[in-house]
PDB file of C-alpha atoms in Angstrom:
ATOM      1  CA  UNK A 517     109.133 -72.009 -88.627  1.00 57.00           C
ATOM      2  CA  UNK A 518     107.880 -74.506 -91.235  1.00 72.00           C
ATOM      3  CA  UNK A 519     104.468 -74.122 -92.932  1.00 73.00           C
ATOM      4  CA  UNK A 520     101.694 -73.437 -90.556  1.00 89.00           C
ATOM      5  CA  UNK A 521     103.967 -73.350 -87.672  1.00 92.00           C
ATOM      6  CA  UNK A 522     104.601 -69.875 -88.386  1.00 93.00           C
ATOM      7  CA  UNK A 523     101.263 -69.000 -88.275  1.00 95.00           C
ATOM      8  CA  UNK A 524     100.748 -70.576 -85.013  1.00 95.00           C
ATOM      9  CA  UNK A 525     103.815 -68.950 -83.488  1.00 95.00           C
ATOM     10  CA  UNK A 526     102.800 -65.443 -84.932  1.00 96.00           C
ATOM     11  CA  UNK A 527      99.225 -65.830 -83.585  1.00 97.00           C
ATOM     12  CA  UNK A 528     100.838 -66.859 -80.119  1.00 97.00           C
ATOM     13  CA  UNK A 529     103.042 -63.906 -80.003  1.00 97.00           C
ATOM     14  CA  UNK A 530     100.127 -61.619 -80.886  1.00 97.00           C
ATOM     15  CA  UNK A 531      98.182 -62.963 -78.129  1.00 96.00           C
ATOM     16  CA  UNK A 532     101.007 -62.346 -75.619  1.00 96.00           C
ATOM     17  CA  UNK A 533     101.023 -58.919 -76.945  1.00 95.00           C
ATOM     18  CA  UNK A 534     104.586 -59.055 -77.755  1.00 97.00           C
ATOM     19  CA  UNK A 535     106.276 -55.618 -78.326  1.00 97.00           C
ATOM     20  CA  UNK A 536     108.357 -57.251 -81.391  1.00 98.00           C
ATOM     21  CA  UNK A 537     107.825 -60.275 -83.593  1.00 98.00           C
ATOM     22  CA  UNK A 538     110.571 -61.663 -85.881  1.00 96.00           C
ATOM     23  CA  UNK A 539     109.761 -64.513 -88.175  1.00 94.00           C
ATOM     24  CA  UNK A 540     111.700 -66.375 -90.854  1.00 90.00           C
ATOM     25  CA  UNK A 541     109.222 -68.644 -92.736  1.00 89.00           C
ATOM     26  CA  UNK A 542     110.821 -71.568 -94.440  1.00 80.00           C
ATOM     27  CA  UNK A 543     108.177 -73.117 -96.384  1.00 75.00           C
ATOM     28  CA  UNK A 544     104.415 -72.069 -97.141  1.00 84.00           C
ATOM     29  CA  UNK A 545     102.508 -74.911 -98.515  1.00 88.00           C
ATOM     30  CA  UNK A 546      99.037 -74.248 -97.079  1.00 93.00           C
ATOM     31  CA  UNK A 547      98.203 -71.621 -99.696  1.00 94.00           C
ATOM     32  CA  UNK A 548      99.754 -73.525-102.604  1.00 92.00           C
ATOM     33  CA  UNK A 549      97.550 -76.509-101.978  1.00 91.00           C
ATOM     34  CA  UNK A 550      94.437 -74.313-102.006  1.00 93.00           C
ATOM     35  CA  UNK A 551      94.799 -71.944-104.948  1.00 91.00           C
ATOM     36  CA  UNK A 552      92.771 -73.042-107.778  1.00 86.00           C
ATOM     37  CA  UNK A 553      94.506 -73.887-110.967  1.00 83.00           C
ATOM     38  CA  UNK A 554      92.189 -71.442-112.732  1.00 84.00           C
ATOM     39  CA  UNK A 555      93.162 -68.511-110.650  1.00 82.00           C
ATOM     40  CA  UNK A 556      95.723 -66.243-111.847  1.00 87.00           C
ATOM     41  CA  UNK A 557      96.659 -68.203-114.861  1.00 89.00           C
ATOM     42  CA  UNK A 558      99.490 -68.520-116.229  1.00 92.00           C
ATOM     43  CA  UNK A 559     100.941 -68.023-112.812  1.00 92.00           C
ATOM     44  CA  UNK A 560      99.156 -71.213-111.475  1.00 89.00           C
ATOM     45  CA  UNK A 561      99.869 -73.363-114.510  1.00 91.00           C
ATOM     46  CA  UNK A 562     103.357 -74.120-113.820  1.00 92.00           C
ATOM     47  CA  UNK A 563     104.224 -75.795-110.480  1.00 91.00           C
ATOM     48  CA  UNK A 564     107.303 -73.702-109.708  1.00 92.00           C
ATOM     49  CA  UNK A 565     105.624 -70.449-110.272  1.00 93.00           C
ATOM     50  CA  UNK A 566     102.610 -71.297-108.353  1.00 93.00           C
ATOM     51  CA  UNK A 567     104.949 -72.349-105.559  1.00 91.00           C
ATOM     52  CA  UNK A 568     107.028 -69.335-105.522  1.00 91.00           C
ATOM     53  CA  UNK A 569     103.710 -67.197-105.934  1.00 94.00           C
ATOM     54  CA  UNK A 570     102.131 -68.886-102.974  1.00 93.00           C
ATOM     55  CA  UNK A 571     105.080 -68.566-100.652  1.00 93.00           C
ATOM     56  CA  UNK A 572     105.078 -64.448-101.378  1.00 94.00           C
ATOM     57  CA  UNK A 573     101.064 -64.243-101.002  1.00 95.00           C
ATOM     58  CA  UNK A 574     101.467 -66.220 -97.922  1.00 95.00           C
ATOM     59  CA  UNK A 575     104.009 -63.977 -96.311  1.00 95.00           C
ATOM     60  CA  UNK A 576     102.239 -60.906 -97.534  1.00 96.00           C
ATOM     61  CA  UNK A 577      98.998 -62.066 -95.863  1.00 97.00           C
ATOM     62  CA  UNK A 578     100.889 -62.766 -92.847  1.00 97.00           C
ATOM     63  CA  UNK A 579     102.751 -59.248 -92.733  1.00 97.00           C
ATOM     64  CA  UNK A 580      99.190 -57.507 -93.482  1.00 97.00           C
ATOM     65  CA  UNK A 581      97.523 -59.477 -90.549  1.00 98.00           C
ATOM     66  CA  UNK A 582     100.035 -58.167 -88.130  1.00 97.00           C
ATOM     67  CA  UNK A 583      99.582 -54.736 -89.380  1.00 96.00           C
ATOM     68  CA  UNK A 584      95.850 -55.487 -88.868  1.00 96.00           C
ATOM     69  CA  UNK A 585      96.688 -56.435 -85.190  1.00 95.00           C
ATOM     70  CA  UNK A 586      98.304 -53.146 -84.641  1.00 93.00           C
ATOM     71  CA  UNK A 587     101.838 -53.748 -85.486  1.00 95.00           C
ATOM     72  CA  UNK A 588     104.004 -51.780 -87.741  1.00 95.00           C
ATOM     73  CA  UNK A 589     105.435 -54.560 -90.115  1.00 97.00           C
ATOM     74  CA  UNK A 590     108.085 -54.967 -92.777  1.00 97.00           C
ATOM     75  CA  UNK A 591     109.017 -57.734 -94.968  1.00 96.00           C
ATOM     76  CA  UNK A 592     112.815 -57.804 -96.000  1.00 94.00           C
ATOM     77  CA  UNK A 593     115.684 -60.022 -97.055  1.00 89.00           C
ATOM     78  CA  UNK A 594     118.054 -60.601 -94.242  1.00 84.00           C
ATOM     79  CA  UNK A 595     120.891 -62.187 -96.205  1.00 82.00           C
ATOM     80  CA  UNK A 596     121.824 -62.120 -99.722  1.00 77.00           C
ATOM     81  CA  UNK A 597     119.889 -64.205-102.173  1.00 73.00           C
ATOM     82  CA  UNK A 598     123.087 -65.982-103.286  1.00 78.00           C
ATOM     83  CA  UNK A 599     123.076 -67.914 -99.970  1.00 75.00           C
ATOM     84  CA  UNK A 600     119.478 -69.267 -99.853  1.00 73.00           C
ATOM     85  CA  UNK A 601     116.274 -68.404-101.804  1.00 70.00           C
ATOM     86  CA  UNK A 602     114.236 -68.299 -98.232  1.00 76.00           C
ATOM     87  CA  UNK A 603     115.344 -65.303 -96.960  1.00 81.00           C
ATOM     88  CA  UNK A 604     112.540 -63.199 -95.993  1.00 90.00           C
ATOM     89  CA  UNK A 605     112.361 -61.876 -92.423  1.00 93.00           C
ATOM     90  CA  UNK A 606     109.078 -60.689 -91.124  1.00 96.00           C
ATOM     91  CA  UNK A 607     109.688 -57.939 -88.700  1.00 97.00           C
ATOM     92  CA  UNK A 608     106.881 -56.293 -86.584  1.00 98.00           C
ATOM     93  CA  UNK A 609     106.773 -54.018 -83.651  1.00 97.00           C
ATOM     94  CA  UNK A 610     103.851 -53.142 -81.650  1.00 94.00           C
ATOM     95  CA  UNK A 611     102.333 -49.657 -82.479  1.00 89.00           C
ATOM     96  CA  UNK A 612     101.795 -47.286 -79.713  1.00 79.00           C
ATOM     97  CA  UNK A 613      98.042 -46.731 -79.126  1.00 75.00           C
ATOM     98  CA  UNK A 614      96.611 -43.671 -80.821  1.00 69.00           C
ATOM     99  CA  UNK A 615      99.710 -43.336 -83.297  1.00 68.00           C
ATOM    100  CA  UNK A 616      99.139 -41.461 -86.419  1.00 67.00           C
ATOM    101  CA  UNK A 617      97.022 -43.319 -89.098  1.00 72.00           C
ATOM    102  CA  UNK A 618      96.777 -46.422 -86.849  1.00 79.00           C
ATOM    103  CA  UNK A 619      93.024 -47.167 -87.418  1.00 85.00           C
ATOM    104  CA  UNK A 620      93.326 -46.550 -90.911  1.00 87.00           C
ATOM    105  CA  UNK A 621      96.285 -48.813 -91.291  1.00 88.00           C
ATOM    106  CA  UNK A 622      94.505 -51.532 -89.434  1.00 91.00           C
ATOM    107  CA  UNK A 623      91.333 -51.501 -91.568  1.00 91.00           C
ATOM    108  CA  UNK A 624      93.281 -51.085 -94.712  1.00 94.00           C
ATOM    109  CA  UNK A 625      95.606 -54.035 -93.903  1.00 95.00           C
ATOM    110  CA  UNK A 626      92.682 -56.305 -93.310  1.00 95.00           C
ATOM    111  CA  UNK A 627      90.684 -55.448 -96.180  1.00 96.00           C
ATOM    112  CA  UNK A 628      93.868 -56.091 -98.281  1.00 96.00           C
ATOM    113  CA  UNK A 629      93.954 -59.670 -96.780  1.00 97.00           C
ATOM    114  CA  UNK A 630      90.326 -60.254 -97.831  1.00 96.00           C
ATOM    115  CA  UNK A 631      90.913 -58.803-101.123  1.00 96.00           C
ATOM    116  CA  UNK A 632      93.869 -61.052-102.106  1.00 95.00           C
ATOM    117  CA  UNK A 633      91.867 -64.017-100.732  1.00 95.00           C
ATOM    118  CA  UNK A 634      89.004 -63.367-102.886  1.00 93.00           C
ATOM    119  CA  UNK A 635      91.053 -62.835-105.845  1.00 91.00           C
ATOM    120  CA  UNK A 636      92.831 -66.175-104.997  1.00 92.00           C
ATOM    121  CA  UNK A 637      89.323 -67.746-104.352  1.00 91.00           C
ATOM    122  CA  UNK A 638      90.437 -69.218-100.948  1.00 95.00           C
ATOM    123  CA  UNK A 639      89.088 -69.305 -97.444  1.00 96.00           C
ATOM    124  CA  UNK A 640      91.132 -67.777 -94.625  1.00 96.00           C
ATOM    125  CA  UNK A 641      94.730 -69.337 -93.945  1.00 96.00           C
ATOM    126  CA  UNK A 642      95.739 -70.674 -90.547  1.00 96.00           C
ATOM    127  CA  UNK A 643      97.026 -67.163 -89.324  1.00 96.00           C
ATOM    128  CA  UNK A 644      93.818 -65.453 -90.047  1.00 97.00           C
ATOM    129  CA  UNK A 645      91.783 -68.276 -88.575  1.00 96.00           C
ATOM    130  CA  UNK A 646      93.743 -68.345 -85.371  1.00 97.00           C
ATOM    131  CA  UNK A 647      93.349 -64.766 -84.892  1.00 97.00           C
ATOM    132  CA  UNK A 648      89.682 -64.707 -85.656  1.00 96.00           C
ATOM    133  CA  UNK A 649      89.263 -67.621 -82.892  1.00 95.00           C
ATOM    134  CA  UNK A 650      91.171 -65.699 -80.504  1.00 94.00           C
ATOM    135  CA  UNK A 651      89.220 -62.512 -81.179  1.00 93.00           C
ATOM    136  CA  UNK A 652      92.276 -60.493 -82.251  1.00 92.00           C
ATOM    137  CA  UNK A 653      91.058 -59.378 -85.496  1.00 88.00           C
ATOM    138  CA  UNK A 654      87.688 -58.211 -84.240  1.00 58.00           C
ATOM    139  CA  UNK A 655      89.451 -56.370 -81.312  1.00 47.00           C
ATOM    140  CA  UNK A 656      92.350 -55.092 -83.709  1.00 41.00           C
ATOM    141  CA  UNK A 657      91.135 -51.294 -83.421  1.00 39.00           C
ATOM    142  CA  UNK A 658      92.481 -51.220 -79.810  1.00 35.00           C
ATOM    143  CA  UNK A 659      96.075 -51.901 -78.742  1.00 34.00           C
ATOM    144  CA  UNK A 660      95.785 -54.484 -76.281  1.00 34.00           C
ATOM    145  CA  UNK A 661      93.504 -57.398 -75.296  1.00 34.00           C
ATOM    146  CA  UNK A 662      91.604 -56.690 -71.972  1.00 32.00           C
ATOM    147  CA  UNK A 663      91.750 -59.509 -69.461  1.00 36.00           C
ATOM    148  CA  UNK A 664      94.502 -61.153 -71.418  1.00 39.00           C
ATOM    149  CA  UNK A 665      96.709 -61.930 -68.545  1.00 41.00           C
ATOM    150  CA  UNK A 666      99.187 -63.889 -70.774  1.00 39.00           C
ATOM    151  CA  UNK A 667      99.428 -60.740 -72.805  1.00 38.00           C
ATOM    152  CA  UNK A 668     100.127 -58.548 -69.685  1.00 38.00           C
ATOM    153  CA  UNK A 669     102.842 -60.969 -68.666  1.00 40.00           C
ATOM    154  CA  UNK A 670     104.637 -60.802 -72.068  1.00 40.00           C
ATOM    155  CA  UNK A 671     103.786 -57.367 -72.846  1.00 40.00           C
ATOM    156  CA  UNK A 672     107.790 -56.541 -72.759  1.00 41.00           C
ATOM    157  CA  UNK A 673     108.813 -59.900 -74.332  1.00 46.00           C
ATOM    158  CA  UNK A 674     110.168 -60.106 -77.673  1.00 48.00           C
ATOM    159  CA  UNK A 675     109.656 -63.147 -79.771  1.00 49.00           C
ATOM    160  CA  UNK A 676     112.103 -64.522 -82.539  1.00 52.00           C
ATOM    161  CA  UNK A 677     110.557 -67.242 -84.723  1.00 56.00           C
TER     162      UNK A 677
END
């Protein structure tokens, strides 16, 4: 999905409590437009390096937010770089409640996102805002949202973006 459409799709999949989420983001413009030129000089000095850094930072925050919502998350190349420069796959599978280190991983992932945002001097991006609005980050220490009928209906559903 393109730009923040990826964030909307990931947020919806989390709200549905999907057991697996696959996302292949193609462009990440939101962060690029928000990073101050004074942040992380010289990376932000040159348009192309700022753009590529923003793409990696955006997908890193997306993966960490999935972890913060109780998913075991990986970011990987799914085809050779010679075919396309946009070949990152974010793969997330719902952790089992009470799995080893779950609470620690959730807290660390959210702290990592907050720390990166502070370094970049930016407010929460779309995915983090959507998850906050839905109460998913505040409730991330539990596996499921109580009273979330859509989540119950889609609990076994896999989503590919």
